[in-house]
Coordinates of C-alpha atoms in Angstrom, one line a residue:
Chain A
M139 CA 19.9 -9.3 1.0
L140 CA 18.0 -8.6 -2.2
K141 CA 18.7 -10.1 -5.6
I142 CA 16.7 -9.3 -8.7
E143 CA 17.3 -11.3 -11.8
N144 CA 15.8 -10.3 -15.2
L145 CA 12.6 -8.9 -13.6
H146 CA 10.1 -8.4 -16.3
K147 CA 6.9 -6.4 -16.1
S148 CA 4.9 -4.8 -19.0
Y149 CA 2.4 -2.0 -18.8
G150 CA 1.4 -1.2 -22.4
S151 CA 4.4 0.1 -24.2
F152 CA 6.5 0.2 -20.9
Q153 CA 8.7 -2.8 -20.4
L154 CA 10.7 -3.3 -17.2
D155 CA 13.7 -5.6 -17.5
C156 CA 15.8 -5.2 -14.4
S157 CA 18.6 -7.0 -12.6
M158 CA 20.2 -5.7 -9.5
E159 CA 21.5 -6.6 -6.0
V160 CA 21.6 -5.1 -2.5
L161 CA 24.4 -6.5 -0.4
Q162 CA 24.5 -6.8 3.4
G163 CA 26.0 -3.8 5.1
R164 CA 25.5 -1.6 2.1
V165 CA 23.2 1.2 1.0
T166 CA 22.2 0.9 -2.6
G167 CA 20.7 3.7 -4.6
L168 CA 18.3 3.4 -7.5
V169 CA 18.1 6.6 -9.7
G170 CA 16.2 7.4 -12.8
Q171 CA 13.7 9.8 -14.2
N172 CA 10.0 9.7 -13.4
G173 CA 8.4 6.7 -15.1
A174 CA 11.8 5.0 -15.5
G175 CA 10.7 1.9 -13.5
K176 CA 11.9 2.6 -10.0
S177 CA 8.5 2.3 -8.3
T178 CA 7.6 -0.7 -10.5
T179 CA 10.7 -2.4 -9.3
F180 CA 10.0 -1.6 -5.6
K181 CA 6.4 -2.9 -6.0
A182 CA 7.5 -6.1 -7.6
V183 CA 10.0 -6.7 -4.7
L184 CA 7.2 -6.1 -2.2
G185 CA 4.8 -8.4 -3.9
L186 CA 2.4 -5.6 -4.7
I187 CA 2.4 -6.5 -8.4
R188 CA 3.0 -9.8 -10.2
P189 CA 6.1 -9.9 -12.3
D190 CA 5.7 -11.3 -15.8
G191 CA 9.1 -13.0 -15.5
G192 CA 12.4 -13.2 -13.7
R193 CA 13.3 -14.0 -10.1
I194 CA 13.5 -12.1 -6.9
E195 CA 15.3 -13.3 -3.8
L196 CA 14.6 -11.4 -0.7
L197 CA 16.5 -12.1 2.6
G198 CA 17.4 -15.5 1.3
K199 CA 13.9 -16.4 0.3
D200 CA 12.2 -16.7 -3.1
G201 CA 10.1 -13.6 -3.6
S202 CA 6.9 -15.6 -4.3
R203 CA 7.3 -17.3 -0.9
F204 CA 8.1 -14.1 1.0
G205 CA 5.1 -14.0 3.4
A206 CA 3.6 -11.6 5.9
K207 CA 5.8 -13.0 8.7
D208 CA 8.9 -12.3 6.6
K209 CA 7.8 -8.7 6.1
Q210 CA 8.6 -8.1 9.8
K211 CA 12.2 -7.8 8.6
L212 CA 11.4 -5.1 6.1
G213 CA 11.0 -1.4 6.6
V214 CA 9.2 0.3 3.7
V215 CA 8.6 3.8 2.5
L216 CA 6.5 4.2 -0.7
S217 CA 6.6 7.5 -2.4
N218 CA 2.8 7.9 -2.9
A219 CA 1.3 5.8 -0.1
G220 CA 1.2 5.6 3.7
F221 CA -1.1 5.1 6.6
S222 CA -4.6 6.5 6.1
G223 CA -4.7 10.3 6.4
Y224 CA -7.6 10.0 8.7
L225 CA -5.5 8.4 11.4
T226 CA -3.3 10.2 13.9
I227 CA 0.1 9.2 15.2
K228 CA -1.6 8.1 18.5
D229 CA -3.7 5.8 16.3
I230 CA -0.7 4.4 14.5
V231 CA 1.3 3.4 17.6
P232 CA -1.0 0.5 18.7
V233 CA -1.3 -0.6 15.1
M234 CA 2.5 -0.8 14.7
D235 CA 2.7 -2.4 18.1
S236 CA 0.4 -5.2 17.0
L237 CA 1.8 -5.7 13.6
Y238 CA 5.5 -5.7 14.4
A239 CA 6.9 -8.1 17.1
R240 CA 10.0 -5.9 17.5
F241 CA 8.3 -2.4 17.3
D242 CA 10.4 0.0 19.4
R243 CA 7.6 2.2 20.8
A244 CA 9.9 4.3 23.0
F245 CA 12.3 5.0 20.0
F246 CA 9.4 5.9 17.7
L247 CA 7.8 8.3 20.2
E248 CA 11.1 9.9 21.0
Q249 CA 11.8 10.5 17.3
V250 CA 8.2 11.8 16.8
R251 CA 8.9 14.4 19.6
R252 CA 12.4 15.2 18.1
F253 CA 10.9 16.0 14.7
G254 CA 8.1 17.9 16.3
L255 CA 5.3 15.8 14.8
P256 CA 1.9 16.4 16.3
D257 CA 0.6 13.1 17.7
S258 CA -3.1 14.0 17.9
Q259 CA -3.5 15.6 14.5
K260 CA -4.8 13.7 11.5
I261 CA -2.0 12.8 9.1
K262 CA -3.9 14.3 6.1
E263 CA -3.4 17.7 7.8
F264 CA 0.4 17.2 8.0
S265 CA 2.7 19.1 5.7
T266 CA 4.5 17.2 3.0
G267 CA 7.7 17.2 5.1
M268 CA 5.9 16.0 8.2
K269 CA 4.4 13.1 6.2
A270 CA 7.8 12.2 4.8
K271 CA 9.3 12.1 8.3
L272 CA 6.5 10.0 9.7
K273 CA 6.9 7.5 6.8
V274 CA 10.7 7.1 7.5
L275 CA 10.1 6.8 11.3
T276 CA 7.6 4.0 10.8
A277 CA 10.0 2.2 8.5
I278 CA 13.0 2.3 10.9
S279 CA 11.2 1.7 14.2
H280 CA 10.9 -2.1 14.2
R281 CA 14.5 -3.2 13.9
A282 CA 14.1 -4.2 10.2
Q283 CA 16.9 -5.9 8.4
L284 CA 16.3 -4.3 5.0
L285 CA 14.9 -0.9 4.3
I286 CA 13.2 -0.4 1.0
L287 CA 12.7 3.3 0.6
D288 CA 11.1 4.9 -2.5
E289 CA 11.7 8.6 -2.5
P290 CA 11.8 9.0 1.3
T291 CA 13.2 12.5 1.3
A292 CA 10.8 14.0 -1.3
G293 CA 9.4 17.3 -0.2
L294 CA 11.8 17.8 2.7
D295 CA 13.8 20.9 3.3
V296 CA 17.6 20.7 3.5
V297 CA 17.8 20.5 7.3
A298 CA 15.0 17.9 7.6
R299 CA 16.6 15.9 4.8
D300 CA 19.9 15.9 6.6
E301 CA 18.3 14.8 9.8
L302 CA 16.6 11.9 8.1
L303 CA 19.8 10.8 6.3
E304 CA 21.5 10.9 9.7
L305 CA 18.8 8.6 11.0
L306 CA 19.4 6.2 8.1
R307 CA 23.1 6.3 8.8
A308 CA 22.5 5.5 12.4
F309 CA 20.2 2.7 11.4
M310 CA 23.0 1.2 9.4
E311 CA 25.6 1.7 12.1
Q312 CA 23.5 -0.2 14.7
D313 CA 23.8 -3.5 12.9
E314 CA 26.2 -4.4 10.1
D315 CA 23.9 -7.1 8.8
R316 CA 21.4 -4.4 7.7
G317 CA 20.9 -3.0 4.2
I318 CA 19.0 -0.3 2.4
L319 CA 17.6 0.1 -1.1
I320 CA 16.8 3.7 -1.7
S321 CA 15.5 5.7 -4.6
S322 CA 15.7 9.5 -4.8
H323 CA 15.6 12.4 -7.2
I324 CA 18.0 14.3 -5.0
S325 CA 21.5 13.3 -6.1
G326 CA 23.0 14.9 -2.9
D327 CA 21.2 12.3 -0.8
L328 CA 22.6 9.5 -2.8
E329 CA 26.1 10.9 -3.0
T330 CA 26.4 11.1 0.7
L331 CA 24.5 8.0 1.7
C332 CA 24.9 5.3 -0.9
D333 CA 27.7 2.8 -1.3
D334 CA 26.7 1.9 -4.9
I335 CA 24.2 3.3 -7.4
Y336 CA 22.1 1.7 -10.1
M337 CA 20.8 3.9 -12.8
I338 CA 17.5 2.9 -14.5
H339 CA 16.1 4.3 -17.7
A340 CA 13.1 3.2 -19.7
G341 CA 12.8 0.1 -17.6
K342 CA 16.4 -1.0 -18.0
I343 CA 19.5 -0.7 -15.8
I344 CA 21.9 1.4 -17.8
L345 CA 24.7 1.8 -15.2
H346 CA 25.8 0.3 -11.9
E347 CA 28.8 1.7 -10.1
D348 CA 30.2 2.3 -6.6
T349 CA 29.5 5.8 -5.5
D350 CA 33.2 6.5 -4.8
V351 CA 34.1 5.4 -8.4
L352 CA 31.3 7.4 -9.8
L353 CA 32.4 10.6 -8.0
D354 CA 36.2 10.0 -8.4
D355 CA 36.6 8.4 -11.9
Y356 CA 33.6 9.7 -13.9
A357 CA 33.9 13.1 -15.5
V358 CA 32.4 15.1 -18.4
L359 CA 34.9 16.3 -21.0
K360 CA 34.0 19.5 -22.8
V361 CA 35.7 19.4 -26.2
D362 CA 35.5 21.4 -29.4
E363 CA 35.0 19.8 -32.8
E364 CA 38.8 19.4 -33.5
Q365 CA 39.5 17.9 -30.1
Y366 CA 36.5 15.5 -30.5
R367 CA 37.9 14.2 -33.8
T368 CA 41.3 13.5 -32.4
I369 CA 40.6 12.4 -28.8
D370 CA 41.0 8.7 -27.8
K371 CA 37.4 7.5 -27.5
R372 CA 38.1 4.2 -25.8
Y373 CA 36.9 5.4 -22.4
I374 CA 34.1 7.6 -23.7
L375 CA 30.7 6.2 -22.5
R376 CA 28.4 8.8 -24.0
S377 CA 28.8 11.9 -26.1
R378 CA 26.4 14.7 -26.8
K379 CA 26.5 17.5 -29.4
E380 CA 26.7 21.0 -27.8
S381 CA 26.9 24.5 -29.2
F382 CA 30.7 24.6 -28.4
G383 CA 31.4 21.1 -29.7
Y384 CA 30.8 18.0 -27.6
S385 CA 30.2 16.9 -24.0
C386 CA 31.7 13.4 -23.4
L387 CA 31.1 11.2 -20.4
T388 CA 34.1 9.1 -19.3
N389 CA 34.7 6.7 -16.5
Q390 CA 38.5 7.3 -16.8
K391 CA 39.0 10.9 -15.7
R392 CA 42.7 10.4 -14.9
F393 CA 43.5 9.1 -18.4
Y394 CA 42.1 12.2 -20.0
S395 CA 43.5 14.7 -17.5
E396 CA 47.0 13.2 -18.0
N397 CA 46.9 12.8 -21.8
Y398 CA 44.8 15.7 -22.7
P399 CA 45.7 18.6 -20.4
K400 CA 44.1 21.2 -22.6
V401 CA 40.6 19.5 -22.4
A402 CA 38.2 21.0 -19.9
I403 CA 37.2 18.3 -17.5
L404 CA 34.2 18.7 -15.2
K405 CA 34.2 16.4 -12.1
G406 CA 31.4 13.9 -12.3
S407 CA 28.3 14.3 -10.3
I408 CA 25.4 11.9 -10.2
D409 CA 23.2 14.5 -11.9
E410 CA 25.8 15.0 -14.7
V411 CA 26.2 11.2 -15.2
I412 CA 22.4 10.7 -15.3
M413 CA 22.0 13.4 -17.8
M414 CA 24.8 12.1 -20.1
M415 CA 23.7 8.5 -19.8
I416 CA 20.2 9.3 -20.8
R417 CA 20.6 12.1 -23.3
G418 CA 24.0 11.2 -24.7
E419 CA 24.7 8.8 -27.5
A420 CA 26.7 5.6 -27.0
L421 CA 29.8 5.5 -29.2
Chain B
M136 CA -4.9 -9.2 11.9
K137 CA -5.2 -7.5 15.3
G138 CA -3.3 -4.5 14.0
L139 CA -5.7 -4.1 11.1
L140 CA -8.7 -4.4 13.4
I141 CA -7.2 -1.7 15.6
K142 CA -6.7 0.5 12.6
D143 CA -10.3 0.1 11.5
L144 CA -11.7 0.7 15.0
R145 CA -9.5 3.8 15.2
L146 CA -10.9 5.0 11.9
M147 CA -14.4 4.4 13.2
K148 CA -13.6 6.3 16.4
N149 CA -12.6 9.3 14.2
M150 CA -16.1 9.2 12.8
G151 CA -17.5 9.7 16.3
N152 CA -20.0 12.5 15.4
S153 CA -21.5 10.5 12.5
L154 CA -22.0 7.5 14.9
A155 CA -23.8 9.7 17.5
I156 CA -26.1 11.1 14.8
I157 CA -27.0 7.6 13.5
L158 CA -27.8 6.5 17.0
L159 CA -30.0 9.5 17.6
V160 CA -31.9 8.9 14.3
A161 CA -32.5 5.3 15.3
V162 CA -33.8 6.2 18.7
G163 CA -36.0 8.9 17.1
M164 CA -37.3 6.5 14.5
S165 CA -38.2 3.9 17.1
F166 CA -40.5 6.5 18.7
Y167 CA -42.4 7.3 15.5
S168 CA -42.3 4.0 13.7
S169 CA -44.2 0.9 14.8
D170 CA -42.2 -1.3 12.4
M171 CA -39.5 -2.7 14.5
S172 CA -37.8 -4.6 11.7
F173 CA -37.2 -1.3 9.8
I174 CA -35.0 0.0 12.7
V175 CA -33.1 -3.3 13.1
V176 CA -32.4 -3.6 9.4
Y177 CA -31.5 0.2 9.2
M178 CA -28.9 -0.2 12.0
A179 CA -27.5 -3.4 10.5
I180 CA -27.2 -1.6 7.1
I181 CA -25.4 1.3 8.7
G182 CA -23.1 -1.1 10.5
T183 CA -22.3 -2.8 7.2
S184 CA -21.7 0.5 5.5
F185 CA -18.8 1.1 8.0
T186 CA -17.0 -1.9 6.6
S187 CA -17.4 -0.3 3.2
S188 CA -16.1 3.0 4.5
T189 CA -12.9 1.4 6.0
I190 CA -12.2 -0.2 2.6
S191 CA -12.5 3.2 1.0
Y192 CA -10.2 4.7 3.6
D193 CA -7.7 1.9 2.8
E194 CA -7.9 2.6 -0.9
F195 CA -7.6 6.3 -0.6
D196 CA -4.3 7.7 -1.7
N197 CA -3.0 4.3 -2.8
G198 CA -3.1 3.2 0.9
N199 CA -3.5 -0.5 0.0
A200 CA 0.0 -0.5 -1.5
F201 CA 1.4 0.6 1.9
L202 CA -0.8 -1.8 3.9
F203 CA 0.4 -4.8 2.0
S204 CA 4.0 -3.7 2.5
L205 CA 3.4 -4.2 6.2
P206 CA 3.4 -7.7 7.7
V207 CA -0.1 -8.3 6.4
S208 CA -1.2 -11.0 3.9
R209 CA -4.1 -10.5 1.6
K210 CA -5.9 -13.3 3.4
D211 CA -5.3 -11.6 6.7
Y212 CA -6.8 -8.4 5.3
V213 CA -9.9 -10.1 4.0
L214 CA -10.5 -12.1 7.2
E215 CA -10.1 -8.9 9.2
K216 CA -12.7 -7.2 7.0
Y217 CA -15.2 -10.0 7.6
L218 CA -14.5 -9.9 11.3
F219 CA -15.0 -6.2 11.3
A220 CA -18.1 -6.5 9.2
I221 CA -19.6 -9.1 11.6
L222 CA -18.7 -6.8 14.6
M223 CA -20.2 -3.7 12.9
C224 CA -23.2 -5.3 11.3
G225 CA -23.8 -7.5 14.4
G226 CA -23.4 -4.5 16.6
G227 CA -25.9 -2.5 14.5
W228 CA -28.3 -5.4 14.6
L229 CA -28.0 -5.7 18.4
L230 CA -28.2 -2.0 19.0
G231 CA -31.2 -1.7 16.7
S232 CA -32.9 -4.7 18.4
V233 CA -32.3 -3.3 21.9
I234 CA -33.5 0.2 21.0
S235 CA -36.7 -1.0 19.2
I236 CA -37.6 -3.6 21.8
A237 CA -37.0 -1.2 24.6
V238 CA -39.0 1.6 23.0
G239 CA -41.6 -0.8 21.7
T240 CA -42.1 -2.4 25.1
A241 CA -42.3 1.0 26.9
R242 CA -44.5 2.7 24.3
S243 CA -46.9 0.2 22.8
G244 CA -46.6 -2.8 25.2
L245 CA -44.6 -4.9 22.8
D246 CA -44.0 -8.4 24.2
P247 CA -40.1 -8.5 24.6
M248 CA -40.1 -12.2 23.6
E249 CA -41.9 -11.4 20.4
G250 CA -39.5 -8.6 19.8
M251 CA -36.6 -10.9 20.3
M252 CA -38.0 -13.4 17.8
T253 CA -38.5 -10.7 15.2
A254 CA -34.9 -9.5 15.8
L255 CA -33.6 -13.1 15.4
V256 CA -35.5 -13.6 12.2
L257 CA -33.8 -10.5 10.9
L258 CA -30.3 -11.6 11.9
P259 CA -29.8 -13.8 8.8
V260 CA -30.8 -10.8 6.7
A261 CA -28.1 -8.7 8.4
V262 CA -25.5 -11.5 7.8
C263 CA -26.5 -11.8 4.2
L264 CA -25.9 -8.1 3.7
N265 CA -22.2 -8.7 4.2
V266 CA -22.2 -11.8 2.0
L267 CA -22.9 -9.5 -0.9
L268 CA -21.3 -6.3 0.1
V269 CA -17.7 -7.3 1.0
P270 CA -16.7 -9.1 -2.2
L271 CA -18.4 -6.4 -4.4
R272 CA -16.7 -3.6 -2.5
L273 CA -13.3 -5.4 -2.7
K274 CA -13.8 -6.1 -6.4
F275 CA -15.1 -2.7 -7.5
E276 CA -14.4 0.9 -6.5
A277 CA -17.1 2.5 -4.2
E278 CA -19.4 3.9 -7.0
K279 CA -19.2 0.8 -9.2
S280 CA -19.8 -1.4 -6.2
R281 CA -23.0 0.4 -5.4
I282 CA -24.2 0.0 -8.9
A283 CA -23.3 -3.7 -8.8
Q284 CA -25.2 -4.2 -5.6
I285 CA -28.3 -2.5 -7.1
V286 CA -28.0 -4.7 -10.2
I287 CA -27.7 -7.9 -8.2
M288 CA -30.5 -7.0 -5.8
G289 CA -32.7 -6.1 -8.9
G290 CA -31.6 -9.4 -10.5
I291 CA -32.6 -11.5 -7.5
F292 CA -36.0 -9.6 -7.4
L293 CA -36.6 -10.3 -11.1
V294 CA -35.7 -14.0 -10.7
V295 CA -38.2 -14.3 -7.9
I296 CA -40.9 -12.5 -9.8
A297 CA -40.2 -14.5 -13.0
G298 CA -40.2 -17.8 -11.0
T299 CA -43.5 -17.0 -9.5
K300 CA -45.0 -16.0 -12.9
I301 CA -43.7 -19.2 -14.6
A302 CA -45.0 -21.3 -11.7
E303 CA -48.4 -19.6 -12.1
R304 CA -48.4 -20.4 -15.9
L305 CA -47.5 -24.0 -15.3
G306 CA -50.3 -24.2 -12.8
I307 CA -48.0 -24.9 -9.8
D308 CA -49.5 -23.6 -6.5
L309 CA -46.5 -22.3 -4.6
E310 CA -48.5 -21.7 -1.4
A311 CA -49.7 -25.3 -1.4
L312 CA -46.2 -26.4 -2.1
G313 CA -45.0 -24.4 0.9
E314 CA -47.5 -26.0 3.1
R315 CA -46.2 -29.5 2.2
V316 CA -42.7 -28.6 3.4
P317 CA -42.1 -30.3 6.8
V318 CA -43.2 -27.9 9.5
M319 CA -40.3 -26.5 11.5
S320 CA -40.5 -24.5 14.7
A321 CA -39.7 -20.8 14.4
G322 CA -36.5 -21.4 16.4
M323 CA -35.4 -24.3 14.1
G324 CA -36.2 -22.1 11.1
I325 CA -33.9 -19.4 12.4
V326 CA -31.1 -21.9 13.1
V327 CA -31.4 -23.3 9.6
A328 CA -31.4 -19.8 8.1
L329 CA -28.4 -18.8 10.1
G330 CA -26.6 -22.0 9.1
V331 CA -27.3 -21.2 5.4
C332 CA -26.1 -17.6 6.0
I333 CA -22.9 -18.7 7.6
A334 CA -22.2 -21.1 4.7
L335 CA -22.8 -18.2 2.3
L336 CA -20.5 -16.0 4.4
L337 CA -17.7 -18.6 4.2
L338 CA -18.2 -18.8 0.4
S339 CA -18.2 -15.0 0.2
C340 CA -15.0 -14.9 2.3
H341 CA -13.4 -17.4 0.0
I342 CA -14.3 -15.4 -3.1
S343 CA -13.1 -12.2 -1.5
I344 CA -9.7 -13.8 -0.8
R345 CA -9.4 -14.8 -4.4
I346 CA -10.3 -11.2 -5.5
M347 CA -7.7 -9.7 -3.2
E348 CA -5.0 -12.2 -4.2
R349 CA -5.5 -11.2 -7.9
K350 CA -5.2 -7.5 -7.3
E351 CA -2.2 -5.4 -8.0
F352 CA -1.4 -2.1 -6.2

């Protein structure tokens, strides 16, 4: 659905060099710190910025030829942009109706009611959570093929987040040809929603893994100096000096649990993996 | 493009109170001013400023990035802005003309035909406002765009003054030169002026598309 090959973009000292892929029927996550290059990647995919190099293929079409008509098949949420705050939901409905050939007005209005969004109030007066809900609703209400969602759950409380994630799951279940590329700071969102996850740091993809593998096979070993000296380091991806000794990230949890029963092994979470991949040292 | 036009008209609708005040001011001025052209140009300028306002609304909070993630091309966006500008500026011109002719006829016995001719003479001026404003507003942010407009208007003024002075020094009689130009009827003059304005508008639109296509959001 989306293939990015060696996408380059420079902003002063920041250099983006990204390759990734979103496959049909899958939800792909993109995680990273602020300024890691997530939004730049999203903007390049959407044609909002001009890449310095590389290739983007979107829904079978070269990115540079992906025109306004093709964007009918995309549903987009941008973290820091949306419809003008001076419009109301009542204003947005006819705009969406005119822009999207397959806008599902009834579904949109039903969801607006379900989430308790006021349809006559200016968007600028909405709470952060209400704005986030509206953005997601506008992205999923025109039967898009691919959703490109940059921080769609930012600012939402746990319940609202869960409701939105449920909407995204339902969106995927309706049609197996669909796909989602999503970025989030909230690892819980990604763990429960994504099939695979890309990790980006300082403009480069530093890890790509299936979420199941990440959660089942990745782990952090807590070892003292002596254990660190003797431990088999073949499957250690990153290590970090700690007050008690070392934290080591592995993608072979079973190997260490079977061969080093005395080593404390913490089950991998996306947060732990991100932390270790960024702050740890490669061996 | 229809969707964008609806968006801009809805934004306008939300400025309802300002519109009512502007209209009241225009009616009020028409009672106290005998200069019909002032009211017509005032209304056309106000109409034009609405286009500038909608561009500001689009830019606010990085809104353009979202707009161009919708099924909207940069060319669509520019064409819609020109259409909106023509509607607003044309609407302002028409409203200003109707108000000033109506009040002028009722108050000081203005000949409606004469009023209409004055309004028609001012129509190219109204069109030309957009020729300058839209590309400048798309290129620069609101404040810089205003400065650029003043600089350009000042520049045009200086060129005209300098041209006249140079002609005087060279001993060229501009008035006599003007009289030698083939005489056109007033109607023909307006048609020619409008034709020139439309050509300038198309050129301006082309430049605006280039400006938008180069922008990053």
